[in-house]
mmCIF file of C-alpha atoms and ligand atoms in Angstrom:
data_model
loop_
_atom_site.group_PDB
_atom_site.id
_atom_site.type_symbol
_atom_site.label_atom_id
_atom_site.label_comp_id
_atom_site.label_asym_id
_atom_site.label_seq_id
_atom_site.Cartn_x
_atom_site.Cartn_y
_atom_site.Cartn_z
ATOM 1 C CA ALA L 1 67.291 89.571 201.253
ATOM 2 C CA GLN L 2 68.583 86.390 200.196
ATOM 3 C CA GLU L 3 71.671 85.761 197.514
ATOM 4 C CA VAL L 4 72.133 83.769 194.443
ATOM 5 C CA GLY L 5 73.774 80.800 195.433
ATOM 6 C CA GLY L 6 71.907 80.309 198.678
ATOM 7 C CA GLY L 7 68.045 80.543 198.828
ATOM 8 C CA ASP L 8 67.866 82.874 196.156
ATOM 9 C CA LYS L 9 68.459 80.608 193.602
ATOM 10 C CA GLU L 10 66.380 78.360 194.529
ATOM 11 C CA VAL L 11 63.329 81.129 194.370
ATOM 12 C CA VAL L 12 64.673 81.953 191.022
ATOM 13 C CA ARG L 13 64.447 78.303 189.860
ATOM 14 C CA GLU L 14 60.821 77.897 191.624
ATOM 15 C CA TYR L 15 60.043 80.990 189.630
ATOM 16 C CA PHE L 16 61.417 80.329 185.683
ATOM 17 C CA ASN L 17 59.919 76.888 185.984
ATOM 18 C CA ASN L 18 56.254 78.041 187.254
ATOM 19 C CA SER L 19 54.757 81.653 186.885
ATOM 20 C CA GLY L 20 57.945 83.173 185.427
ATOM 21 C CA PHE L 21 57.811 80.448 182.743
ATOM 22 C CA GLN L 22 54.308 81.093 181.825
ATOM 23 C CA ARG L 23 54.986 84.975 181.935
ATOM 24 C CA TRP L 24 58.057 85.059 180.384
ATOM 25 C CA LYS L 25 57.206 82.380 177.425
ATOM 26 C CA LYS L 26 54.211 84.956 176.350
ATOM 27 C CA ILE L 27 56.788 88.032 176.426
ATOM 28 C CA TYR L 28 59.306 86.430 174.527
ATOM 29 C CA GLY L 29 56.513 84.796 172.473
ATOM 30 C CA GLU L 30 54.172 85.741 169.406
ATOM 31 C CA THR L 31 50.906 85.752 170.421
ATOM 32 C CA ASP L 32 48.731 88.674 171.071
ATOM 33 C CA ASP L 33 47.881 87.736 174.650
ATOM 34 C CA VAL L 34 50.119 90.488 176.090
ATOM 35 C CA ASN L 35 49.647 93.961 177.418
ATOM 36 C CA ARG L 36 51.198 96.902 176.709
ATOM 37 C CA VAL L 37 54.238 96.542 178.991
ATOM 38 C CA GLN L 38 54.666 92.978 178.381
ATOM 39 C CA LEU L 39 54.484 94.160 174.426
ATOM 40 C CA ASP L 40 56.920 96.849 175.447
ATOM 41 C CA ILE L 41 59.515 94.368 176.902
ATOM 42 C CA ARG L 42 59.036 91.933 174.252
ATOM 43 C CA ILE L 43 59.617 94.412 171.357
ATOM 44 C CA GLY L 44 62.916 95.649 173.692
ATOM 45 C CA HIS L 45 63.994 92.480 174.354
ATOM 46 C CA ALA L 46 63.821 91.205 170.473
ATOM 47 C CA LYS L 47 66.489 94.329 169.947
ATOM 48 C CA THR L 48 68.630 93.127 172.130
ATOM 49 C CA VAL L 49 68.985 89.739 170.426
ATOM 50 C CA ASP L 50 69.127 91.659 166.820
ATOM 51 C CA ASN L 51 71.918 93.755 168.276
ATOM 52 C CA VAL L 52 73.993 90.242 169.210
ATOM 53 C CA ILE L 53 73.537 88.876 166.424
ATOM 54 C CA LYS L 54 74.690 91.755 164.147
ATOM 55 C CA MET L 55 77.760 92.459 166.873
ATOM 56 C CA LEU L 56 78.558 88.841 166.226
ATOM 57 C CA ILE L 57 78.250 88.705 162.972
ATOM 58 C CA GLU L 58 80.382 91.726 162.126
ATOM 59 C CA GLU L 59 83.355 89.482 163.031
ATOM 60 C CA GLY L 60 82.868 87.270 160.407
ATOM 61 C CA SER L 61 80.570 84.161 159.935
ATOM 62 C CA LEU L 62 78.788 81.961 162.363
ATOM 63 C CA GLU L 63 79.291 78.814 160.584
ATOM 64 C CA GLY L 64 80.860 76.121 162.999
ATOM 65 C CA VAL L 65 81.709 78.760 165.629
ATOM 66 C CA THR L 66 81.008 77.050 168.768
ATOM 67 C CA VAL L 67 78.751 79.295 171.358
ATOM 68 C CA CYS L 68 77.347 78.620 174.936
ATOM 69 C CA ASP L 69 74.119 80.621 175.584
ATOM 70 C CA ALA L 70 74.218 80.514 178.926
ATOM 71 C CA GLY L 71 70.656 81.289 180.765
ATOM 72 C CA CYS L 72 68.997 80.371 177.127
ATOM 73 C CA GLY L 73 65.169 81.224 178.223
ATOM 74 C CA THR L 74 62.787 79.483 175.563
ATOM 75 C CA GLY L 75 65.960 79.699 173.155
ATOM 76 C CA SER L 76 65.279 83.352 171.443
ATOM 77 C CA LEU L 77 69.065 83.987 170.473
ATOM 78 C CA SER L 78 70.113 80.351 170.674
ATOM 79 C CA ILE L 79 67.684 79.536 167.934
ATOM 80 C CA PRO L 80 68.919 82.233 165.593
ATOM 81 C CA LEU L 81 72.079 81.531 166.180
ATOM 82 C CA ALA L 82 71.444 77.905 165.256
ATOM 83 C CA LYS L 83 70.032 79.182 161.967
ATOM 84 C CA SER L 84 73.488 80.911 161.078
ATOM 85 C CA GLY L 85 75.417 77.877 161.642
ATOM 86 C CA ALA L 86 76.629 78.301 165.023
ATOM 87 C CA VAL L 87 77.347 75.161 167.350
ATOM 88 C CA VAL L 88 75.257 75.987 170.293
ATOM 89 C CA THR L 89 75.317 74.680 173.766
ATOM 90 C CA ALA L 90 72.114 76.435 175.341
ATOM 91 C CA SER L 91 71.427 75.940 179.157
ATOM 92 C CA ASP L 92 69.170 77.351 181.912
ATOM 93 C CA ILE L 93 68.453 76.685 185.696
ATOM 94 C CA SER L 94 64.592 76.478 184.544
ATOM 95 C CA SER L 95 63.664 72.957 183.036
ATOM 96 C CA ALA L 96 60.479 74.051 181.495
ATOM 97 C CA MET L 97 62.301 77.031 179.971
ATOM 98 C CA VAL L 98 65.019 74.150 178.453
ATOM 99 C CA ALA L 99 62.094 72.215 177.091
ATOM 100 C CA GLU L 100 60.348 74.869 175.909
ATOM 101 C CA ALA L 101 63.303 76.304 173.981
ATOM 102 C CA GLU L 102 63.998 73.030 172.809
ATOM 103 C CA ARG L 103 60.472 72.333 171.194
ATOM 104 C CA GLN L 104 60.724 76.034 169.302
ATOM 105 C CA ALA L 105 63.991 74.996 168.333
ATOM 106 C CA LYS L 106 62.931 71.705 166.930
ATOM 107 C CA GLU L 107 59.732 73.596 165.278
ATOM 108 C CA GLU L 108 62.061 76.283 163.834
ATOM 109 C CA LEU L 109 65.036 74.462 162.509
ATOM 110 C CA GLN L 110 63.316 71.394 160.969
ATOM 111 C CA LYS L 111 61.812 74.162 158.601
ATOM 112 C CA GLY L 112 65.073 74.303 156.746
ATOM 113 C CA SER L 113 67.142 76.880 156.030
ATOM 114 C CA THR L 114 64.965 80.176 155.915
ATOM 115 C CA ASP L 115 67.191 82.701 153.425
ATOM 116 C CA GLY L 116 67.202 79.512 150.998
ATOM 117 C CA GLY L 117 71.223 79.491 151.515
ATOM 118 C CA SER L 118 73.812 77.259 151.973
ATOM 119 C CA ILE L 119 73.821 77.095 156.107
ATOM 120 C CA VAL L 120 72.898 73.624 157.508
ATOM 121 C CA PRO L 121 71.699 74.804 161.138
ATOM 122 C CA VAL L 122 72.967 72.767 163.707
ATOM 123 C CA MET L 123 70.405 71.803 166.493
ATOM 124 C CA PRO L 124 71.885 73.026 169.437
ATOM 125 C CA LYS L 125 72.482 71.062 172.667
ATOM 126 C CA PHE L 126 69.989 71.635 175.096
ATOM 127 C CA GLU L 127 70.811 71.178 179.113
ATOM 128 C CA VAL L 128 69.219 71.897 182.139
ATOM 129 C CA LYS L 129 72.044 73.700 184.344
ATOM 130 C CA ASP L 130 72.585 76.682 186.508
ATOM 131 C CA LEU L 131 75.624 78.293 185.058
ATOM 132 C CA GLU L 132 77.884 78.146 187.933
ATOM 133 C CA SER L 133 77.942 74.476 186.994
ATOM 134 C CA LEU L 134 78.704 74.903 182.826
ATOM 135 C CA ASN L 135 82.191 73.590 181.566
ATOM 136 C CA GLY L 136 83.942 73.377 178.840
ATOM 137 C CA LYS L 137 85.157 75.849 176.350
ATOM 138 C CA TYR L 138 83.499 77.756 173.677
ATOM 139 C CA HIS L 139 84.399 80.278 171.450
ATOM 140 C CA THR L 140 81.760 82.855 172.391
ATOM 141 C CA VAL L 141 79.832 82.675 175.509
ATOM 142 C CA VAL L 142 76.649 84.777 175.518
ATOM 143 C CA CYS L 143 74.445 85.333 178.518
ATOM 144 C CA LEU L 144 71.449 87.575 178.027
ATOM 145 C CA ASP L 145 69.563 89.483 180.795
ATOM 146 C CA VAL L 146 70.461 87.006 183.298
ATOM 147 C CA LEU L 147 72.266 89.004 185.574
ATOM 148 C CA ILE L 148 69.655 90.581 186.733
ATOM 149 C CA HIS L 149 69.209 88.109 189.199
ATOM 150 C CA TYR L 150 72.893 88.243 190.520
ATOM 151 C CA PRO L 151 73.694 90.835 193.497
ATOM 152 C CA GLN L 152 77.007 92.680 192.409
ATOM 153 C CA ASN L 153 78.482 90.559 195.057
ATOM 154 C CA LYS L 154 77.902 87.484 193.407
ATOM 155 C CA ALA L 155 77.883 88.753 189.527
ATOM 156 C CA ASP L 156 81.819 89.123 189.857
ATOM 157 C CA GLY L 157 82.161 85.659 190.336
ATOM 158 C CA MET L 158 79.355 84.482 187.544
ATOM 159 C CA ILE L 159 81.230 86.893 185.220
ATOM 160 C CA ALA L 160 84.562 85.237 186.193
ATOM 161 C CA HIS L 161 82.812 81.976 185.812
ATOM 162 C CA LEU L 162 81.670 82.715 182.172
ATOM 163 C CA ALA L 163 84.821 84.314 181.010
ATOM 164 C CA SER L 164 86.528 81.255 181.707
ATOM 165 C CA LEU L 165 84.471 79.700 179.471
ATOM 166 C CA ALA L 166 85.145 81.494 176.669
ATOM 167 C CA GLU L 167 88.162 81.570 174.264
ATOM 168 C CA LYS L 168 87.507 84.461 172.052
ATOM 169 C CA ARG L 169 84.661 86.763 173.299
ATOM 170 C CA LEU L 170 81.974 87.259 176.016
ATOM 171 C CA ILE L 171 78.710 88.871 175.362
ATOM 172 C CA LEU L 172 76.927 89.984 178.770
ATOM 173 C CA SER L 173 73.330 92.239 178.888
ATOM 174 C CA PHE L 174 72.284 93.663 181.940
ATOM 175 C CA ALA L 175 69.861 96.341 183.411
ATOM 176 C CA PRO L 176 71.861 99.267 183.830
ATOM 177 C CA LYS L 177 71.712 101.062 187.590
ATOM 178 C CA THR L 178 71.053 104.428 186.689
ATOM 179 C CA LEU L 179 67.939 104.421 183.957
ATOM 180 C CA TYR L 180 66.383 101.279 184.871
ATOM 181 C CA TYR L 181 65.863 101.776 188.663
ATOM 182 C CA ASP L 182 62.772 103.702 188.872
ATOM 183 C CA LEU L 183 61.102 102.196 186.179
ATOM 184 C CA LEU L 184 61.531 98.748 187.350
ATOM 185 C CA LYS L 185 59.837 100.005 190.438
ATOM 186 C CA ARG L 186 57.396 101.460 188.366
ATOM 187 C CA VAL L 187 56.589 98.182 186.341
ATOM 188 C CA GLY L 188 56.703 95.799 189.302
ATOM 189 C CA GLU L 189 55.179 93.711 186.572
ATOM 190 C CA LEU L 190 58.489 92.117 185.913
ATOM 191 C CA PHE L 191 58.744 90.133 188.732
ATOM 192 C CA PRO L 192 54.728 90.339 190.091
ATOM 193 C CA GLY L 193 53.387 89.209 193.024
ATOM 194 C CA PRO L 194 54.660 89.675 197.047
ATOM 195 C CA SER L 195 55.377 85.933 197.687
ATOM 196 C CA LYS L 196 56.312 85.029 194.130
ATOM 197 C CA ALA L 197 58.944 88.008 193.790
ATOM 198 C CA THR L 198 62.422 87.305 192.874
ATOM 199 C CA ARG L 199 64.444 90.347 193.572
ATOM 200 C CA ALA L 200 65.951 92.324 190.802
ATOM 201 C CA TYR L 201 69.448 93.684 190.589
ATOM 202 C CA LEU L 202 70.802 96.590 188.251
ATOM 203 C CA HIS L 203 74.458 96.764 187.928
ATOM 204 C CA SER L 204 76.661 99.714 186.508
ATOM 205 C CA GLU L 205 78.642 99.716 183.824
ATOM 206 C CA ALA L 206 81.979 100.271 185.478
ATOM 207 C CA ASP L 207 81.020 97.108 188.062
ATOM 208 C CA VAL L 208 80.706 94.599 185.039
ATOM 209 C CA GLU L 209 83.853 96.311 183.471
ATOM 210 C CA LYS L 210 85.853 95.999 186.554
ATOM 211 C CA ALA L 211 84.989 92.408 187.176
ATOM 212 C CA LEU L 212 85.939 91.535 183.514
ATOM 213 C CA GLN L 213 89.213 93.207 184.045
ATOM 214 C CA LYS L 214 89.996 91.228 187.122
ATOM 215 C CA VAL L 215 89.915 88.384 185.323
ATOM 216 C CA GLY L 216 91.874 89.640 182.272
ATOM 217 C CA TRP L 217 89.037 90.548 180.167
ATOM 218 C CA ARG L 218 88.607 94.255 178.160
ATOM 219 C CA ILE L 219 85.088 95.595 176.876
ATOM 220 C CA GLY L 220 85.530 96.232 173.291
ATOM 221 C CA LYS L 221 82.065 96.837 171.753
ATOM 222 C CA ARG L 222 79.176 98.357 173.854
ATOM 223 C CA GLY L 223 75.840 99.377 172.970
ATOM 224 C CA LEU L 224 72.378 100.327 174.923
ATOM 225 C CA ILE L 225 68.590 99.079 174.403
ATOM 226 C CA THR L 226 65.873 100.775 175.360
ATOM 227 C CA THR L 227 62.693 100.855 174.862
ATOM 228 C CA GLN L 228 59.718 102.388 177.117
ATOM 229 C CA PHE L 229 59.600 99.637 179.768
ATOM 230 C CA TYR L 230 62.880 97.477 178.478
ATOM 231 C CA PHE L 231 66.561 99.012 179.062
ATOM 232 C CA ALA L 232 69.747 96.830 178.444
ATOM 233 C CA LYS L 233 73.364 97.558 178.443
ATOM 234 C CA LEU L 234 75.307 95.182 176.040
ATOM 235 C CA VAL L 235 78.897 94.245 176.318
ATOM 236 C CA GLU L 236 81.041 92.622 174.097
ATOM 237 C CA ALA L 237 84.409 91.441 175.973
ATOM 238 C CA VAL L 238 87.348 90.195 174.546
ATOM 239 C CA PRO L 239 90.604 88.941 176.387
ATOM 240 C CA ALA L 240 92.936 92.038 177.452
HETATM 241 N N1 SAM S 301 68.572 84.658 177.951
HETATM 242 C C1 SAM S 301 67.336 84.429 177.600
HETATM 243 C C2 SAM S 301 66.915 85.843 176.635
HETATM 244 O O1 SAM S 301 67.754 86.689 176.494
HETATM 245 O O2 SAM S 301 65.803 85.450 175.891
HETATM 246 C C3 SAM S 301 66.433 84.588 178.871
HETATM 247 C C4 SAM S 301 66.355 85.516 179.707
HETATM 248 S S1 SAM S 301 65.287 85.608 181.212
HETATM 249 C C5 SAM S 301 64.901 86.946 181.213
HETATM 250 C C6 SAM S 301 66.542 84.981 182.272
HETATM 251 C C7 SAM S 301 66.698 83.699 182.307
HETATM 252 O O3 SAM S 301 68.051 83.262 183.398
HETATM 253 C C8 SAM S 301 65.532 82.457 182.868
HETATM 254 O O4 SAM S 301 65.361 81.595 181.685
HETATM 255 C C9 SAM S 301 66.671 81.970 183.989
HETATM 256 O O5 SAM S 301 65.277 80.452 184.337
HETATM 257 C C10 SAM S 301 67.559 82.073 184.081
HETATM 258 N N2 SAM S 301 68.568 81.894 185.340
HETATM 259 C C11 SAM S 301 68.509 82.646 186.199
HETATM 260 N N3 SAM S 301 69.201 82.257 187.260
HETATM 261 C C12 SAM S 301 69.991 81.541 186.411
HETATM 262 C C13 SAM S 301 71.279 80.487 186.791
HETATM 263 N N4 SAM S 301 71.742 80.682 187.821
HETATM 264 N N5 SAM S 301 71.683 79.694 186.015
HETATM 265 C C14 SAM S 301 71.237 79.594 184.669
HETATM 266 N N6 SAM S 301 70.134 80.294 184.186
HETATM 267 C C15 SAM S 301 69.575 80.973 185.390
#
């Protein structure tokens, strides 16, 4: 197997600029042209996004809070964060994803505030960047459903890098090793086609926790989101 940082990253970039982009745009979208499995994943992923927003808002208003959304995809999280007043920097390795996120953000945010409240959304800053190249400091760093592209030996460095960008909290979601394994194999759906297949890596919570501890962070809150075909562990880490 190739690894992220070498050829694997190129494979991931290529996938999310082409067939992966088409597939995930559909899954993360609202149209009816999804199959049963894709619809289930859509619902599971939406729950993850809701959970993250809840975790963040529990600690206080997001107005003016700087958030880095690393591996932003089509903006499923960045857009609601911006609506809550957060100052979002959204990036992804895939230029197709970033362009789509930006398009959706313009469409959604120019409608203005949905709750009729006083929050003025700030248009996120969108960048095509792999997360290893991200720099700067953010109050909060969030990275949802991206770790699946990292084998554990690369995941440690990736987690350490994200933690170095965060001042107060880091939220990560990942496919847990135990529950997810069989399903992923059964579903194949997630990364279809033998030639275009990107490998899917599962992570144990203990490994993620160790990686965080190594750089002086500890897990505060934890969550688990499950539907029939979607499983995600959610952790919120804070400086220890
Ligand atoms: N975080 C988004 C969400 O939850 O809606 C998207 C999740 S999608 C399953 C995974 C995303 O990670 C894709 O958009 C992909 O392009 C991006 N990605 C994969 N490897 C990356 C890397 N090394 N740096 C930045 N983005 C990456």
